[in-house]
mmCIF file of C-alpha atoms and ligand atoms in Angstrom:
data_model
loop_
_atom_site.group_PDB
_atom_site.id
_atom_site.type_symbol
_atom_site.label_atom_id
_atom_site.label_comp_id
_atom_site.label_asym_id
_atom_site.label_seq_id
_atom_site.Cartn_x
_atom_site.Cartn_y
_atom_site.Cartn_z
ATOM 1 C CA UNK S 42 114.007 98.415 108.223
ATOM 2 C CA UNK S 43 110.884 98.968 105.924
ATOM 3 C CA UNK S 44 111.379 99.794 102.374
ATOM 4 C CA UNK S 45 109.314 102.672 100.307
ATOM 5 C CA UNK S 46 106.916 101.657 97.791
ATOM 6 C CA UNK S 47 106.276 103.687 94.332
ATOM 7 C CA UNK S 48 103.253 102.868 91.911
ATOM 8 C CA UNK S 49 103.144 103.655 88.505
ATOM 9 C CA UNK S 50 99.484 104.522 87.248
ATOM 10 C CA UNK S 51 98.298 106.126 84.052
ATOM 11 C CA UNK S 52 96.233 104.841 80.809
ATOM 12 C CA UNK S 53 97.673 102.162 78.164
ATOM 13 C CA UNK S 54 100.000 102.826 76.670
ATOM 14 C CA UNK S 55 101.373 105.710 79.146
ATOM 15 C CA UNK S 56 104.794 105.058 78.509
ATOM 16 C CA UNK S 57 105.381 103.495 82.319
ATOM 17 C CA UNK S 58 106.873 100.133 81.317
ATOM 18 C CA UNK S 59 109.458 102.369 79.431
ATOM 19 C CA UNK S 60 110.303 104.566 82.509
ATOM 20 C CA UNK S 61 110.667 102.014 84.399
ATOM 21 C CA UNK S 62 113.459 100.425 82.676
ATOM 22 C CA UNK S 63 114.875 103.396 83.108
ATOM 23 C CA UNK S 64 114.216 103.931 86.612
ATOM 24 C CA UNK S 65 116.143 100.487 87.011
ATOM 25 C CA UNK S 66 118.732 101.670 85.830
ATOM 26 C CA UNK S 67 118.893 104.884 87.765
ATOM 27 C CA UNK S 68 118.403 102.489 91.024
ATOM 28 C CA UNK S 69 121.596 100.228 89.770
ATOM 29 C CA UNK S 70 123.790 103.318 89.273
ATOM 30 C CA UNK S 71 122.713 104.375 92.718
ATOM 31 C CA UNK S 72 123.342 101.505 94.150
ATOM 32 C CA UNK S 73 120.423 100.808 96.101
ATOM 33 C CA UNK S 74 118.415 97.640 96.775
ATOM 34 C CA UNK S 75 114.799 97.561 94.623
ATOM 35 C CA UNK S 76 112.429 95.515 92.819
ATOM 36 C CA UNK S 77 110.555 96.172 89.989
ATOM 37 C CA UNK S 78 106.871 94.483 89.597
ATOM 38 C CA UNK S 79 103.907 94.878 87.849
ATOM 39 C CA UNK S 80 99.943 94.017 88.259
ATOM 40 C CA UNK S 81 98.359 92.221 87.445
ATOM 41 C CA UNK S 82 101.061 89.394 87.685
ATOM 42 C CA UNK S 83 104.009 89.679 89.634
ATOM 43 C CA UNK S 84 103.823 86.105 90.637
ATOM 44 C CA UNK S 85 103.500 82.800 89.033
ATOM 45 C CA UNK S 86 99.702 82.633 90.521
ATOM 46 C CA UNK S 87 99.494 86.091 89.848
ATOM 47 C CA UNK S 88 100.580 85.718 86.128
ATOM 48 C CA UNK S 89 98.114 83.038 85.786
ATOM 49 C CA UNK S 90 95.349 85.415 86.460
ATOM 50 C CA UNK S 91 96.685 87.917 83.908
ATOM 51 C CA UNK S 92 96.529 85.479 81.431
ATOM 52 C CA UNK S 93 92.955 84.626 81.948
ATOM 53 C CA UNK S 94 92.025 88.143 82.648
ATOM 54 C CA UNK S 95 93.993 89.361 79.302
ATOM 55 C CA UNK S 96 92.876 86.135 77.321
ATOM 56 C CA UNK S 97 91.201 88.198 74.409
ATOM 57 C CA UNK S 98 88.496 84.182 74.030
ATOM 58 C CA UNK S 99 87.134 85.457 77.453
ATOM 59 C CA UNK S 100 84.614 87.839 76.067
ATOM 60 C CA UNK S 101 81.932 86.497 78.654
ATOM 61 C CA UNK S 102 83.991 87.417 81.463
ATOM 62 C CA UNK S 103 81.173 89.624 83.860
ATOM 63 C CA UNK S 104 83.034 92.888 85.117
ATOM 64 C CA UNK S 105 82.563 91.541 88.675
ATOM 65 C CA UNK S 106 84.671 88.718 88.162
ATOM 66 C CA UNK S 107 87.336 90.624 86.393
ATOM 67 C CA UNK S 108 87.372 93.176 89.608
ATOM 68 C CA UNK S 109 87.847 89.761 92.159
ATOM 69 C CA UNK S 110 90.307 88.618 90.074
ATOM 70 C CA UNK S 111 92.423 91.297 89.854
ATOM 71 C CA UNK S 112 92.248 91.959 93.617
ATOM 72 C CA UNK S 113 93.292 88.022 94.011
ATOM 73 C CA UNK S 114 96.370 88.560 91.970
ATOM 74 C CA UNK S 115 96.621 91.803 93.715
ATOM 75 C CA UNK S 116 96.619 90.222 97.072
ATOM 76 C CA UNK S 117 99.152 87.350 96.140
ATOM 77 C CA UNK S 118 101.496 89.676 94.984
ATOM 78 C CA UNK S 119 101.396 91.506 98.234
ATOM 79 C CA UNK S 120 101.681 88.232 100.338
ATOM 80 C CA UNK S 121 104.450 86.915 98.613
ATOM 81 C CA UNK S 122 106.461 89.999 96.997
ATOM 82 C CA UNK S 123 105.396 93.437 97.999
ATOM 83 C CA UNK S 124 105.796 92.651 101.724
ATOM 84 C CA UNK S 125 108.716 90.390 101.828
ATOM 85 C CA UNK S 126 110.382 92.931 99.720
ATOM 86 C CA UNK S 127 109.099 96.320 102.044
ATOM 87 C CA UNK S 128 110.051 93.855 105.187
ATOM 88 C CA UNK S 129 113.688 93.439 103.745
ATOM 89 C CA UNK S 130 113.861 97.403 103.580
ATOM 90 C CA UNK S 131 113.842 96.968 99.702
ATOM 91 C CA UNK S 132 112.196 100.079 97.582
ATOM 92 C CA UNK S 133 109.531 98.393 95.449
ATOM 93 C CA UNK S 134 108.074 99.940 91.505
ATOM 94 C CA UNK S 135 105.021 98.619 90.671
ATOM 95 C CA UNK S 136 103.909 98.923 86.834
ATOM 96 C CA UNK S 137 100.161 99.755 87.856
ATOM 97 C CA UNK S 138 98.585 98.936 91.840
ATOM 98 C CA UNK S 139 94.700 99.314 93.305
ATOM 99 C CA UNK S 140 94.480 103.198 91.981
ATOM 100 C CA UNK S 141 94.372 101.207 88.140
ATOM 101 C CA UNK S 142 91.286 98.812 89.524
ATOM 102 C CA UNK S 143 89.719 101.937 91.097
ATOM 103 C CA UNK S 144 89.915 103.319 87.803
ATOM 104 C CA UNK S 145 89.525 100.453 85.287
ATOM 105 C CA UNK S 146 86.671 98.408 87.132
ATOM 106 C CA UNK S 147 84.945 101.046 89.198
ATOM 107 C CA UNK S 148 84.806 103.399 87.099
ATOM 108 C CA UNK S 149 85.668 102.253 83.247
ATOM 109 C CA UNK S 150 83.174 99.126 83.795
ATOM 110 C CA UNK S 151 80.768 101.366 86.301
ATOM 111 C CA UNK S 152 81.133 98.705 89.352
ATOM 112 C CA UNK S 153 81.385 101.994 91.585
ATOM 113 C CA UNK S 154 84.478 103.111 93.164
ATOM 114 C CA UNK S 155 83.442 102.403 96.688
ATOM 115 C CA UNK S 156 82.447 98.756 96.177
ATOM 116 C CA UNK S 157 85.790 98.279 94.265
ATOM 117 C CA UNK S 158 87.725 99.569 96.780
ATOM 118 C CA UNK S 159 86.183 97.298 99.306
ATOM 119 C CA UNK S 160 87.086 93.964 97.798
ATOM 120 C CA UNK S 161 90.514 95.199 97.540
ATOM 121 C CA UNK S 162 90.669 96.569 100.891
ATOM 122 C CA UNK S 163 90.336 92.583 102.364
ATOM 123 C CA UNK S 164 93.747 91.640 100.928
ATOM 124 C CA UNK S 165 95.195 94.729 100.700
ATOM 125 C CA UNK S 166 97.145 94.285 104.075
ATOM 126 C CA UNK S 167 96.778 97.928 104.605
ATOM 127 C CA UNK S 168 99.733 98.395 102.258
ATOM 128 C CA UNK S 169 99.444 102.137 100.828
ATOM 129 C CA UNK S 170 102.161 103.491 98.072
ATOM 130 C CA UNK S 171 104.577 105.965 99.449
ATOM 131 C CA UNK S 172 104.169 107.658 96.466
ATOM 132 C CA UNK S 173 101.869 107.028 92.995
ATOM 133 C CA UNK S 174 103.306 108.483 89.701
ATOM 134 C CA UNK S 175 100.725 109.126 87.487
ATOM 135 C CA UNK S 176 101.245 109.010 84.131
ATOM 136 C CA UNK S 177 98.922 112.348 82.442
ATOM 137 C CA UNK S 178 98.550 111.427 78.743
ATOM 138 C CA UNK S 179 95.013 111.544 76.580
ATOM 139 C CA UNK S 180 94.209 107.841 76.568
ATOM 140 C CA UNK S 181 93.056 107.752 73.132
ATOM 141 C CA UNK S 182 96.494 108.854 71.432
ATOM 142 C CA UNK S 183 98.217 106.282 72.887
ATOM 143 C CA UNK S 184 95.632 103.348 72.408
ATOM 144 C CA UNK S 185 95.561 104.116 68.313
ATOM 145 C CA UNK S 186 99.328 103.873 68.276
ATOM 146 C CA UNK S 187 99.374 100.206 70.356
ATOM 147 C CA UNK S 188 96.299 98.577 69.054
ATOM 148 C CA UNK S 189 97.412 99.235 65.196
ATOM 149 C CA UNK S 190 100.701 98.232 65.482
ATOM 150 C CA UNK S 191 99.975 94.917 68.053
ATOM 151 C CA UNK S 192 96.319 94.154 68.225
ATOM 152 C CA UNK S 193 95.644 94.561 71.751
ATOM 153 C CA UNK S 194 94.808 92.677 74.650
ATOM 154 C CA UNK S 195 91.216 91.994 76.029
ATOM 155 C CA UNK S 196 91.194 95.771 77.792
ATOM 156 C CA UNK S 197 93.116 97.409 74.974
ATOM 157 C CA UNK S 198 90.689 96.907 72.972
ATOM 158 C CA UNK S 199 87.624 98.160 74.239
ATOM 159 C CA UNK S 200 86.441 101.251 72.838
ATOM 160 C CA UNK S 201 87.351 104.942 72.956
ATOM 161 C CA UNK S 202 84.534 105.573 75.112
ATOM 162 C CA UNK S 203 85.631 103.008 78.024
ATOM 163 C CA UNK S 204 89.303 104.118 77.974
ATOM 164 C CA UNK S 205 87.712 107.815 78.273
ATOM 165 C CA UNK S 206 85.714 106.852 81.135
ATOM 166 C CA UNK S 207 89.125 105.031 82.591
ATOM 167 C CA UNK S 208 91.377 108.276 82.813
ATOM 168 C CA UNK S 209 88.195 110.767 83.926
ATOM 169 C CA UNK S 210 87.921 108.069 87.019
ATOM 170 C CA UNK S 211 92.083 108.395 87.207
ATOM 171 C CA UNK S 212 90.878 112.452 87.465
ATOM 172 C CA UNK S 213 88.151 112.055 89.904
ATOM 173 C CA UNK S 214 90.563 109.449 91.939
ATOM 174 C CA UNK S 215 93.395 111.934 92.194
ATOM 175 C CA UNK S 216 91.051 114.716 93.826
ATOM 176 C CA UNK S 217 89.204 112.594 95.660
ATOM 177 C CA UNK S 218 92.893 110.334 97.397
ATOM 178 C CA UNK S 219 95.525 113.165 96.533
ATOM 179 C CA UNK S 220 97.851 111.720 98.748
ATOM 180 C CA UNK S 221 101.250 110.797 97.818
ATOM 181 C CA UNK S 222 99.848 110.996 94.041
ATOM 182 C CA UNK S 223 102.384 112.973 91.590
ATOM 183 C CA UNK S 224 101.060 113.686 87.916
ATOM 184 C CA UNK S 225 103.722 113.603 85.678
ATOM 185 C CA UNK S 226 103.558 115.124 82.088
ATOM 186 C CA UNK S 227 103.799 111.808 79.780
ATOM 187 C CA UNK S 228 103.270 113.994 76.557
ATOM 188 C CA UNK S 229 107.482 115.242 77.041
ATOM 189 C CA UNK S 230 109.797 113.357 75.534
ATOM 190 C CA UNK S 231 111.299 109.798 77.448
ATOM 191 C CA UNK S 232 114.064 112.007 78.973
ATOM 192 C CA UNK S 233 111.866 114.688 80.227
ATOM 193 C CA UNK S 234 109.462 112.203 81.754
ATOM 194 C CA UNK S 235 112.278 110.098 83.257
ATOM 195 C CA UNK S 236 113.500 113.318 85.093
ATOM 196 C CA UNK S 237 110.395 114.311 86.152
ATOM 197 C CA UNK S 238 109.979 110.804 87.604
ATOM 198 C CA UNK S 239 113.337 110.876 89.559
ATOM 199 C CA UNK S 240 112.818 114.519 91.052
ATOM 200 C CA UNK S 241 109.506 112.382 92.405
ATOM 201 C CA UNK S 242 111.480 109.461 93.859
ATOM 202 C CA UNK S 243 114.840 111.027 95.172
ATOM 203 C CA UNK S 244 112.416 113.476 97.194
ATOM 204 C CA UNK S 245 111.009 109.971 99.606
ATOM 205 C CA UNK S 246 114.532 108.572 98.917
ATOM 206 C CA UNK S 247 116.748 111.015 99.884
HETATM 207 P P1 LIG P 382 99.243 95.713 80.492
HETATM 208 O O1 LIG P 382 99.613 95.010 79.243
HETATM 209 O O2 LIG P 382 100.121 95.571 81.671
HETATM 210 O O3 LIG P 382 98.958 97.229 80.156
HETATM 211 P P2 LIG P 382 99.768 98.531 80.520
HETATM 212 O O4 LIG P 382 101.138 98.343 79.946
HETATM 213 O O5 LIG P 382 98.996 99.627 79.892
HETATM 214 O O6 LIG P 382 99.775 98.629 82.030
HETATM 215 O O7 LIG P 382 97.766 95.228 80.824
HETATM 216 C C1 LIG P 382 97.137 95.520 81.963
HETATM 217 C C2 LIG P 382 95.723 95.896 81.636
HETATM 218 O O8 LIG P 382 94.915 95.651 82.761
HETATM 219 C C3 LIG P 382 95.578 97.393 81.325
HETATM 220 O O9 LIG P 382 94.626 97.553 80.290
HETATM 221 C C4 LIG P 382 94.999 97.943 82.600
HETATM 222 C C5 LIG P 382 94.221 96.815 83.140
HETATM 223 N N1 LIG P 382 94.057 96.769 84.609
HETATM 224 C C6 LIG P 382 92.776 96.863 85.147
HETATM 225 O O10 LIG P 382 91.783 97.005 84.423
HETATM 226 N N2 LIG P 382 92.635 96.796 86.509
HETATM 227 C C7 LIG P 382 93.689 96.594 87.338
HETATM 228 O O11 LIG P 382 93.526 96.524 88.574
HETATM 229 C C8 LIG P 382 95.006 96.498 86.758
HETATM 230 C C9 LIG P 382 96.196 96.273 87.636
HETATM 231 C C10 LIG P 382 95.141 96.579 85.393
#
């Protein structure tokens, strides 16, 4: 039996990582078999690579080496979780899939969408989410509130400008691949956003 697979995209500081706690427990009370992942990581090669990737001493790091390495983590985590996981009939949530490298590298850095897609297309396996929730919040509330109060990682802390340039490429993205893509209203309150997240899933679940 193959399993259904559910993204979670949006800006820093979107709120997903809270949802999908959530989520996981929505899943438990339902009793039905999931896993919850996130990218980049996922794996111990994968988490590896977010560590270099998020390593805040990497300043020389060119943007086309960020974009290989994040589709190498990207296509580890599909070999040796997303897969097995789908393969086992499992429903697999992923904090964040290509649609954030799309966004982040081919458009926030200006590598072009097309040329991002195509390194990822070589290990993506042709796996495709049955369904993306994206997370609609103005990037640059949420990045005042998480670099004050933690610092911020190497992408956290780039300017207003980049993370501006990140969620108009999540915009042109969503017109340009509409499919399976839900926008969800992150601005409601945790409870309004979980529901509106669970409407979402129960429709390919149920
Ligand atoms: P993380 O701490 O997981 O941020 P968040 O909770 O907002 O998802 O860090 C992941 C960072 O990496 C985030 O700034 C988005 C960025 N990113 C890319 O630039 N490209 C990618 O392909 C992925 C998966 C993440």
């Amino acid at each position: 039996m193959k399993g259904k697979f559910i993204t979670l995209e949006g800006p820093d500081g979107s709120g997903k990582s809270t949802i999908i706690e959530l989520i996981s427990d929505y899943m438990n009370k339902k009793g039905i078999e999931f896993i919850v992942t996130r990218e980049p990581g996922g794996t111990p090669i994968g988490e590896e690579i977010r560590a270099i990737i998020l390593d805040n001493a990497n300043v020389n790091m060119g943007a086309e080496t960020e974009a290989l390495l994040y589709a190498a983590a990207r296509s580890q985590h599909i070999h040796e979780k997303i897969l097995p996981a789908l393969n086992e009939g499992k429903i697999v949530f992923s904090d964040r899939f290509v649609l954030s490298s799309l966004a982040y590298q081919g458009v926030g850095r200006g590598l072009g969408i097309e040329k991002v897609k195509s390194i990822n297309d070589f290990g993506l396996r042709d796996v495709y989410p049955d369904l993306i929730l994206f997370f609609d919040i103005d990037p640059e509330l949420t990045l005042k509130r998480k670099t004050i109060s933690m610092g911020g990682d190497r992408l956290e802390q780039e300017g207003n400008e980049f993370h501006r340039r990140v969620y108009d490429g999540y915009m042109e993205l969503i017109k340009k691949y509409p499919q399976n893509v839900k926008k969800i209203d992150a601005n409601k309150s945790v409870e309004e956003v979980l529901n509106q997240s669970i409407v979402e899933i129960e429709k390919i679940l149920f």
